[in-house]
Amino acid sequence: MWKKFLSRLGISAAKVDLVLHRPHVRLGETLEGEFLLEGGSVAQHIRNLDVVLQLEVQAEGKAYRKTAAVIPVASSFTIQPSERKVLPFSYTLPHHLPISRPTVRYTFVTRLDIADGVDAYDQDAIHILPPTALDQVFSALAALGFREKPASGSITPYGQEFSFFPTGEFQGIVQEVEFFALVEGEGVRLYMEIDVRHGFGGEREMKRELLITHEQLRDSAAAARLLREAIEEAVQAAGAFGQLSGHPLATPHSPIYSHPVGHYSPVHHSHHGGHGWAGAIGGFAAGMLAGMVAEELLDDAVDDVADGLDVDDWFDGGDGFDGGDWL
């Protein structure tokens, strides 16, 4: 009787521990592990064993937490005193979650729902890596001397925004490069804003869309070349002053600007078969946060249109990237 009373208070009760085979996983890949269950001092009926994937986003100095997924594991079983059970765990990550960054964190919260007792919990941090194709984009930018900013990976109404600053040949000419990424069957589509220094202390924001195919991404030099040309086009269009790659930025008919880079469309001709921002990396969290913390996280103008935003809204002069010029 005394043991049963203590178990209802959570003392000498059943316990659970989720052990992941690896806590780092890419979007779209499968996390695997096992649950280690240990019975307490008395037999206890378990109503449910489930795992919650909890997303935490830091924004404006606040932490916002939301359930990204609930993963049912087992239900209605009894664990005997001191019994040890091992149950397998497997979960495939959705493709459109945000990837882990300093402002984006994930935790698996395991709950053992004990009838007539205090539930047992376990927490395990996981790190969601970029899909391989996006990682290849990051590597190509690094090859050009760009470094990811500490605040990169923030959640916006359009998805997860990545931002890089130059340390190499573009230093002093480009302020930063920001983009959203949409991983497609053909490759990675980037919706870019390139902030180009202009005049004395000013800058111009140049927008463009760039598709880098998977074949090009597998060739790191080819991917870096496409990104270089896209950035050079933006610099040229912005009318920046100075030297770049050993030649003056002056003539629009210079060979490096004589053809479009990748695939892109001007503002009024962009249609992608219905691709929406929800399909972008982090699109899930963007929609989630728009409803969860609209007044605190998003300004009033964005709040009015945050639900159901599409790529075309951004092309047609929406508030994504706060305006700017298209090439």
Coordinates of C-alpha atoms in Angstrom, one line a residue:
M1 CA 0.0 0.0 0.0
W2 CA 2.8 2.4 1.0
K3 CA 4.7 1.7 -2.2
K4 CA 1.6 2.3 -4.3
F5 CA 1.0 5.6 -2.6
L6 CA 4.6 6.7 -3.2
S7 CA 4.4 5.7 -6.9
R8 CA 1.3 7.9 -7.3
L9 CA 3.5 10.8 -6.1
G10 CA 6.1 9.9 -8.7
I11 CA 8.5 8.4 -6.1
S12 CA 9.9 5.0 -7.1
A13 CA 7.6 5.1 -10.2
A14 CA 8.2 4.0 -13.8
K15 CA 10.8 6.0 -15.8
V16 CA 11.6 6.5 -19.5
D17 CA 14.7 7.5 -21.3
L18 CA 14.9 8.2 -25.1
V19 CA 18.3 7.3 -26.5
L20 CA 18.9 8.7 -30.0
H21 CA 21.4 7.0 -32.2
R22 CA 22.5 10.4 -33.4
P23 CA 21.1 13.8 -32.3
H24 CA 22.1 15.5 -35.6
V25 CA 19.9 14.9 -38.6
R26 CA 19.1 16.6 -41.9
L27 CA 15.7 17.7 -43.0
G28 CA 13.9 14.8 -44.7
E29 CA 16.1 12.2 -43.0
T30 CA 15.0 9.7 -40.3
L31 CA 15.9 9.9 -36.7
E32 CA 16.2 6.6 -34.9
G33 CA 16.7 5.5 -31.4
E34 CA 15.1 3.5 -28.6
F35 CA 13.1 4.0 -25.4
L36 CA 14.5 2.5 -22.2
L37 CA 11.6 2.0 -19.8
E38 CA 12.1 0.9 -16.2
G39 CA 9.4 -0.1 -13.9
G40 CA 9.2 1.3 -10.4
S41 CA 8.4 -0.4 -7.1
V42 CA 4.9 -1.5 -8.1
A43 CA 3.1 -2.5 -11.4
Q44 CA 1.8 0.6 -13.2
H45 CA -0.6 0.9 -16.2
I46 CA 0.7 3.2 -18.9
R47 CA -2.0 5.0 -20.9
N48 CA 0.3 6.4 -23.6
L49 CA 3.9 6.8 -24.5
D50 CA 4.5 9.7 -27.0
V51 CA 7.1 12.2 -28.1
V52 CA 6.6 15.8 -28.8
L53 CA 8.9 17.6 -31.1
Q54 CA 9.1 21.1 -29.6
L55 CA 10.3 24.1 -31.6
E56 CA 11.7 27.1 -29.8
V57 CA 12.3 30.4 -31.7
Q58 CA 14.1 33.4 -30.3
A59 CA 12.7 36.7 -31.7
E60 CA 12.8 40.2 -30.4
G61 CA 14.4 39.0 -27.2
K62 CA 11.7 36.5 -26.4
A63 CA 11.4 32.8 -26.7
Y64 CA 8.4 31.3 -28.4
R65 CA 7.7 27.5 -28.1
K66 CA 5.4 25.5 -30.2
T67 CA 4.7 21.9 -30.8
A68 CA 5.9 20.9 -34.3
A69 CA 4.8 17.3 -34.1
V70 CA 3.3 14.7 -31.7
I71 CA 4.6 11.2 -32.3
P72 CA 2.6 8.4 -30.8
V73 CA 4.7 5.4 -29.8
A74 CA 2.6 3.0 -27.7
S75 CA -0.6 2.8 -25.6
S76 CA -2.3 0.8 -23.0
F77 CA 0.3 -1.5 -21.5
T78 CA 1.5 -2.4 -18.0
I79 CA 5.0 -2.2 -16.7
Q80 CA 5.8 -4.5 -13.8
P81 CA 8.0 -3.7 -10.8
S82 CA 11.7 -3.2 -11.8
E83 CA 10.8 -4.5 -15.4
R84 CA 13.0 -3.2 -18.2
K85 CA 11.5 -2.6 -21.6
V86 CA 13.2 -1.5 -24.8
L87 CA 11.0 0.0 -27.6
P88 CA 12.2 1.2 -31.0
F89 CA 11.9 4.8 -32.1
S90 CA 11.9 6.2 -35.6
Y91 CA 10.7 9.5 -37.0
T92 CA 11.2 11.1 -40.4
L93 CA 11.6 14.9 -40.3
P94 CA 9.4 17.0 -42.6
H95 CA 11.1 18.9 -45.3
H96 CA 9.9 22.4 -44.5
L97 CA 10.9 22.8 -40.9
P98 CA 13.4 25.5 -40.0
I99 CA 17.0 24.2 -39.6
S100 CA 18.7 24.7 -36.3
R101 CA 20.4 28.0 -35.8
P102 CA 21.3 30.1 -32.7
T103 CA 17.7 31.4 -32.7
V104 CA 16.0 28.1 -33.6
R105 CA 16.2 25.1 -31.3
Y106 CA 14.5 21.7 -31.1
T107 CA 13.8 19.4 -28.2
F108 CA 12.2 15.9 -28.1
V109 CA 10.0 15.8 -25.0
T110 CA 9.1 12.2 -24.2
R111 CA 6.0 11.6 -22.0
L112 CA 5.1 8.4 -20.2
D113 CA 1.4 8.9 -19.3
I114 CA 0.9 6.9 -16.1
A115 CA -2.6 6.0 -14.9
D116 CA -3.2 7.1 -11.3
G117 CA 0.3 8.6 -11.1
V118 CA 2.6 11.4 -12.0
D119 CA 3.7 11.2 -15.6
A120 CA 7.4 10.6 -16.3
Y121 CA 9.2 12.9 -18.8
D122 CA 12.5 12.9 -20.7
Q123 CA 14.0 15.7 -22.8
D124 CA 16.6 15.4 -25.6
A125 CA 17.9 18.3 -27.7
I126 CA 18.3 17.6 -31.4
H127 CA 20.1 19.6 -34.1
I128 CA 18.4 19.8 -37.5
L129 CA 21.0 20.2 -40.3
P130 CA 20.4 21.8 -43.7
P131 CA 19.4 19.5 -46.5
T132 CA 22.5 18.6 -48.5
A133 CA 21.5 20.9 -51.4
L134 CA 21.2 23.9 -49.1
D135 CA 24.5 22.9 -47.4
Q136 CA 26.1 23.0 -50.8
V137 CA 24.8 26.6 -51.3
F138 CA 26.3 27.6 -48.0
S139 CA 29.7 26.0 -49.0
A140 CA 29.6 27.9 -52.4
L141 CA 29.1 31.2 -50.5
A142 CA 31.9 30.4 -48.2
A143 CA 34.2 29.8 -51.2
L144 CA 33.4 33.3 -52.3
G145 CA 34.4 34.6 -48.9
F146 CA 30.9 35.1 -47.4
R147 CA 30.4 34.2 -43.7
E148 CA 27.0 33.5 -42.1
K149 CA 25.9 36.2 -39.7
P150 CA 25.1 35.4 -36.1
A151 CA 21.5 36.3 -36.5
S152 CA 21.1 34.2 -39.7
G153 CA 18.3 31.8 -39.8
S154 CA 15.7 34.0 -38.3
I155 CA 12.0 33.2 -38.9
T156 CA 10.0 35.7 -41.0
P157 CA 6.5 35.7 -42.4
Y158 CA 8.0 34.2 -45.6
G159 CA 10.1 31.4 -44.1
Q160 CA 13.6 31.1 -42.7
E161 CA 15.9 33.9 -43.8
F162 CA 19.6 33.4 -44.1
S163 CA 22.1 36.2 -44.2
F164 CA 25.8 36.4 -45.1
F165 CA 28.4 39.1 -45.0
P166 CA 31.5 39.4 -47.3
T167 CA 35.1 39.0 -46.1
G168 CA 36.8 38.6 -49.5
E169 CA 36.6 40.4 -52.8
F170 CA 33.1 41.7 -52.3
Q171 CA 34.0 43.4 -49.0
G172 CA 33.4 47.1 -49.2
I173 CA 31.1 46.6 -52.2
V174 CA 28.4 44.4 -50.9
Q175 CA 26.9 45.0 -47.4
E176 CA 25.2 41.6 -47.1
V177 CA 23.4 38.8 -49.0
E178 CA 20.1 37.6 -47.7
F179 CA 17.9 34.8 -49.1
F180 CA 15.1 32.4 -48.6
A181 CA 15.6 28.9 -50.0
L182 CA 13.1 26.5 -51.7
V183 CA 14.5 23.0 -52.3
E184 CA 12.8 21.7 -55.5
G185 CA 13.1 18.6 -57.6
E186 CA 15.5 20.4 -60.0
G187 CA 17.6 22.2 -57.5
V188 CA 17.5 25.0 -54.9
R189 CA 15.7 28.2 -55.8
L190 CA 17.0 31.2 -54.0
Y191 CA 15.0 34.4 -53.4
M192 CA 17.9 36.8 -52.8
E193 CA 18.4 40.3 -51.7
I194 CA 21.8 41.7 -52.3
D195 CA 22.6 44.9 -50.4
V196 CA 25.1 46.9 -52.5
R197 CA 27.0 49.8 -51.1
H198 CA 26.1 52.9 -53.2
G199 CA 27.4 56.4 -53.0
F200 CA 28.7 57.7 -49.8
G201 CA 27.3 55.6 -46.9
G202 CA 24.3 54.5 -48.8
E203 CA 23.2 51.2 -50.2
R204 CA 20.8 49.7 -52.7
E205 CA 18.8 46.5 -52.2
M206 CA 18.8 44.4 -55.4
K207 CA 16.4 41.4 -55.5
R208 CA 16.7 38.4 -57.8
E209 CA 15.7 34.8 -58.1
L210 CA 18.3 32.2 -58.8
L211 CA 17.9 28.5 -59.5
I212 CA 21.0 26.3 -58.9
T213 CA 20.4 22.8 -60.2
H214 CA 21.5 19.7 -58.3
E215 CA 24.0 19.0 -61.0
Q216 CA 25.6 22.5 -60.6
L217 CA 25.6 22.1 -56.8
R218 CA 27.5 18.9 -57.0
D219 CA 30.2 20.9 -58.8
S220 CA 31.3 23.3 -56.1
A221 CA 33.1 25.6 -58.5
A222 CA 30.1 25.8 -60.8
A223 CA 27.8 26.7 -57.9
A224 CA 30.2 29.4 -56.7
R225 CA 30.5 30.8 -60.2
L226 CA 26.7 31.1 -60.5
L227 CA 26.5 32.9 -57.2
R228 CA 29.4 35.1 -58.1
E229 CA 27.8 36.2 -61.3
A230 CA 24.5 36.8 -59.6
I231 CA 26.2 39.1 -57.1
E232 CA 28.2 40.8 -59.8
E233 CA 25.0 41.5 -61.8
A234 CA 23.5 43.0 -58.7
V235 CA 26.5 45.2 -58.1
Q236 CA 26.5 46.3 -61.7
A237 CA 22.8 47.1 -61.8
A238 CA 23.1 49.0 -58.5
G239 CA 25.7 51.3 -60.1
A240 CA 28.2 50.6 -57.4
F241 CA 31.6 52.3 -57.5
G242 CA 34.9 50.6 -57.1
Q243 CA 36.8 47.6 -58.4
L244 CA 35.6 44.0 -58.5
S245 CA 37.6 41.0 -59.5
G246 CA 40.2 43.2 -61.1
H247 CA 38.0 45.1 -63.5
P248 CA 36.0 48.4 -63.1
L249 CA 32.3 48.3 -62.5
A250 CA 31.3 50.5 -65.3
T251 CA 29.9 49.0 -68.5
P252 CA 26.5 47.1 -68.7
H253 CA 27.9 45.4 -71.8
S254 CA 30.8 43.9 -70.0
P255 CA 31.1 40.1 -70.9
I256 CA 30.3 39.0 -67.4
Y257 CA 26.9 40.8 -67.5
S258 CA 26.0 39.9 -71.1
H259 CA 23.7 37.0 -70.2
P260 CA 21.4 36.1 -67.3
V261 CA 22.6 33.9 -64.5
G262 CA 20.6 30.7 -63.7
H263 CA 16.9 31.2 -64.1
Y264 CA 15.2 34.3 -62.9
S265 CA 12.2 36.5 -63.7
P266 CA 11.4 40.2 -63.4
V267 CA 8.8 41.2 -60.9
H268 CA 5.7 41.0 -63.1
H269 CA 6.5 37.7 -64.8
S270 CA 7.2 35.3 -62.0
H271 CA 4.9 32.3 -61.8
H272 CA 6.2 29.0 -60.4
G273 CA 3.2 26.6 -60.6
G274 CA 1.8 27.7 -57.3
H275 CA 4.9 27.5 -55.1
G276 CA 4.1 29.3 -51.9
W277 CA 6.3 30.5 -49.1
A278 CA 5.1 27.6 -46.9
G279 CA 7.2 25.3 -49.2
A280 CA 10.4 27.2 -48.4
I281 CA 12.8 26.1 -45.7
G282 CA 11.1 27.2 -42.4
G283 CA 7.8 27.8 -44.1
F284 CA 6.0 25.7 -41.5
A285 CA 7.3 27.9 -38.7
A286 CA 6.5 31.1 -40.5
G287 CA 2.9 30.2 -40.8
M288 CA 2.9 28.9 -37.2
L289 CA 4.4 32.0 -35.7
A290 CA 2.2 34.3 -37.8
G291 CA -0.8 33.0 -36.0
M292 CA 0.9 32.5 -32.6
V293 CA 2.7 35.7 -32.0
A294 CA 1.4 38.0 -34.7
E295 CA 1.2 41.2 -32.7
E296 CA 4.4 40.7 -30.8
L297 CA 6.6 39.2 -33.6
L298 CA 5.3 40.8 -36.8
D299 CA 4.4 44.4 -37.5
D300 CA 0.8 45.4 -38.3
A301 CA 1.3 45.6 -42.0
V302 CA 2.8 42.1 -42.3
D303 CA 0.2 40.7 -39.8
D304 CA -2.6 41.6 -42.2
V305 CA -1.2 39.4 -45.0
A306 CA 0.9 36.8 -43.2
D307 CA -1.6 34.0 -43.7
G308 CA -1.4 32.4 -47.2
L309 CA 1.5 34.6 -48.5
D310 CA 2.8 33.4 -51.9
V311 CA 6.0 33.9 -53.8
D312 CA 4.2 36.1 -56.2
D313 CA 3.2 38.5 -53.3
W314 CA 6.8 39.1 -52.7
F315 CA 7.6 39.6 -56.3
D316 CA 4.8 42.1 -56.7
G317 CA 6.1 44.5 -54.1
G318 CA 5.2 42.8 -50.8
D319 CA 7.1 43.7 -47.6
G320 CA 9.6 40.8 -48.0
F321 CA 13.1 42.3 -47.7
D322 CA 11.6 45.7 -47.2
G323 CA 11.4 46.7 -50.8
G324 CA 14.3 46.9 -53.2
D325 CA 15.0 46.8 -57.0
W326 CA 14.8 43.8 -59.3
L327 CA 17.4 43.1 -61.9

